[in-house]
Amino acid sequence: MTTNSLPQLWLYDTTLRDGTQREGLSVSIEDKLRIARRLDQLGIPFIEGGWPGANPKDVQFFWQLQEDPLKQAEIVAFCSTRRPNSTAATEPMLQDILAAGTRWVTIFGKSWDLHVTTGLKTTLEENLAMIRDTIEYLRSQSRRIIYDAEHWFDGYKHNRDYALQTLEAAIASGAEWLVLCDTNGGTLPHEISQIVQDVVKVTGEWGIGHRAWETKKDSSQSPIPNTSAPFDSAQGKSLSTSAPCPMPQIGIHTHNDSEMAVANAIAAVMAGAKMVQGTINGYGERCGNANLCSLIPNLQLKAGYSCITEDQLTQLTEASRFVSEVVNLAPDEHAPFVGRSAFAHKGGIHVSAVERNPLTYEHIQPEQVGNRRRIVISEQSGLSNVLAKARSFGIELDQQKAEAREILQRLKDLESEGFQFEAAEASFVLLMHEALGGRQKFFEVKGFQVHCDLIEGKETSNALATVKVAVDGKNILEAAEGNGPVAALDAALRKALVNFYPQIATFDLTDYKVRILNGHTGTAAKTRVLVESGNGRQRWTTVGVSTNILAASYQAVVEGLEYGLLLHSQAEAAVKASS
């Protein structure tokens, strides 16, 4: 079944507004533009860009998108209702919304009487007037409205009648979407389901025609989401009370304070919601928002809804990692669907079964979301892990021959000493080549020395490393400085080798991690060092273990350079073979 034949859901991404409220997350205008264009490519219909006027960054963001619009997505401006005891037409923040030039505006208003009387310090009737006046004014300015009912579920449980009055005010004023928000993130799925069902029923009973407007068709406008679908364009609308207007659709916006955001959003959809709001990777204030990277595949692959195309769905993993890279947050390796470990298999029994039939331990095909299966090797591995991992690196092992079992035993012995190969696959590849007698000796380190000067009152220390390396029978002695001993050692090795292997100039040491393995032994503890390297196209990780942190670092750094040279050698061989 293709996605075109499935019931449609509208996705609304708020990474650029709600997501950026996450503690420790900060983005520039350029970052926001890059993310918006990536979400546009992913096929998200609505992208909330921020609150125009709240800060200069958001103002410039919307201006730039006016100059260079997105290809298919609707960029949405976000704002609150007008202030109490004023008018929307004289509200400065609404002028900023209009200046942003978006066709769609999301307005949030208070649903919970507690927030009206305590937060806004106004009357319940004035809050209803604020909702009506704000939406009517923006409608008169040819804007289409998504109404976010803030604290909806808490408000409904505390005072159902008043909460419903706020929705009726939004409908009567011309809102096309009513989005029910679990703002505090404390509602459970069965409550979500019951309340959404009630809202769908009640709004249906209200019928058609509280207030309506006519729409001029304009074929020059790009297609926009069409809720059931009275509207074809966002421009040139005039308010009218004569033409009937179908009732707005229901949306859902959930937070993750109870670890229920995804489950609650799905429960709302099952109860009749047609729009799902969330963020990439679940970023958001406090514990975050509903994670679109989990919602999209669950809704599309399991619940039978159409969210994006099948081809766009295969971009989901890359989009998740792209956003995490732009916002400078480490990706969650164990995230469902898109995490590096989402389809990783470590236990020998699991690997053996998956090799025969992936359905045994995989709930979907990883390729459907752009991810891939990984076979993890460790001391818990069986021979099937080693064989599968070898194949993934183009190494064919015969399970009937001694080399395969020797590799497995060597793996277990080294891991018992503190090595960790599931996080350092490059080192494991080198181990396999050595066991098979095919490990290429690009160079040999004869020795090294590192000298550090610690200067009192300064945060950094200068380090000088001297290395002696042999290449093709020639001994090279080089020295280099760095802002620490590992940086200096890495620089000295590169300096010694670059004349023989110019490609080393493209290698970068991208990450360095240290773990003390047996801290109870104090300064005699073993240290494990993981070094991540890259060449601009690929990244690889190597491992070193020693009671001396510099010796452990040396092992990892040297193997990182060696594996990079192996990749380059294999690439050159492939080019020659194809020519």
mmCIF file of C-alpha atoms in Angstrom, residues 32 43 71 85 96 111 149 162 181 211 213 229 231 259 272 275 287 322 330 378 414 467 521 549 555:
data_model
loop_
_atom_site.group_PDB
_atom_site.id
_atom_site.type_symbol
_atom_site.label_atom_id
_atom_site.label_comp_id
_atom_site.label_asym_id
_atom_site.label_seq_id
_atom_site.Cartn_x
_atom_site.Cartn_y
_atom_site.Cartn_z
ATOM 1 C CA LYS A 32 17.613 27.949 11.915
ATOM 2 C CA GLY A 43 8.299 16.829 3.643
ATOM 3 C CA LYS A 71 9.895 24.752 -1.486
ATOM 4 C CA ASN A 85 -8.126 45.061 28.213
ATOM 5 C CA ASP A 96 5.323 42.010 14.201
ATOM 6 C CA SER A 111 -7.719 27.070 28.366
ATOM 7 C CA ALA A 149 -5.193 25.631 23.322
ATOM 8 C CA TYR A 162 -14.990 26.842 30.388
ATOM 9 C CA CYS A 181 -1.837 21.037 24.246
ATOM 10 C CA ARG A 211 -18.624 32.297 11.285
ATOM 11 C CA TRP A 213 -15.429 33.358 5.030
ATOM 12 C CA ALA A 229 -10.912 21.427 2.726
ATOM 13 C CA PHE A 231 -9.629 26.691 1.356
ATOM 14 C CA GLU A 259 7.683 9.995 29.288
ATOM 15 C CA GLY A 272 -9.562 11.683 15.910
ATOM 16 C CA MET A 275 -2.502 17.268 13.134
ATOM 17 C CA CYS A 287 11.892 16.966 29.365
ATOM 18 C CA PHE A 322 21.712 16.593 10.778
ATOM 19 C CA ALA A 330 25.389 14.557 20.703
ATOM 20 C CA SER A 378 32.189 -7.811 22.245
ATOM 21 C CA LEU A 414 41.376 -8.220 24.948
ATOM 22 C CA VAL A 467 58.610 10.547 17.899
ATOM 23 C CA THR A 521 43.157 0.966 42.463
ATOM 24 C CA ILE A 549 47.156 7.247 29.934
ATOM 25 C CA GLN A 555 47.823 3.031 20.895
#
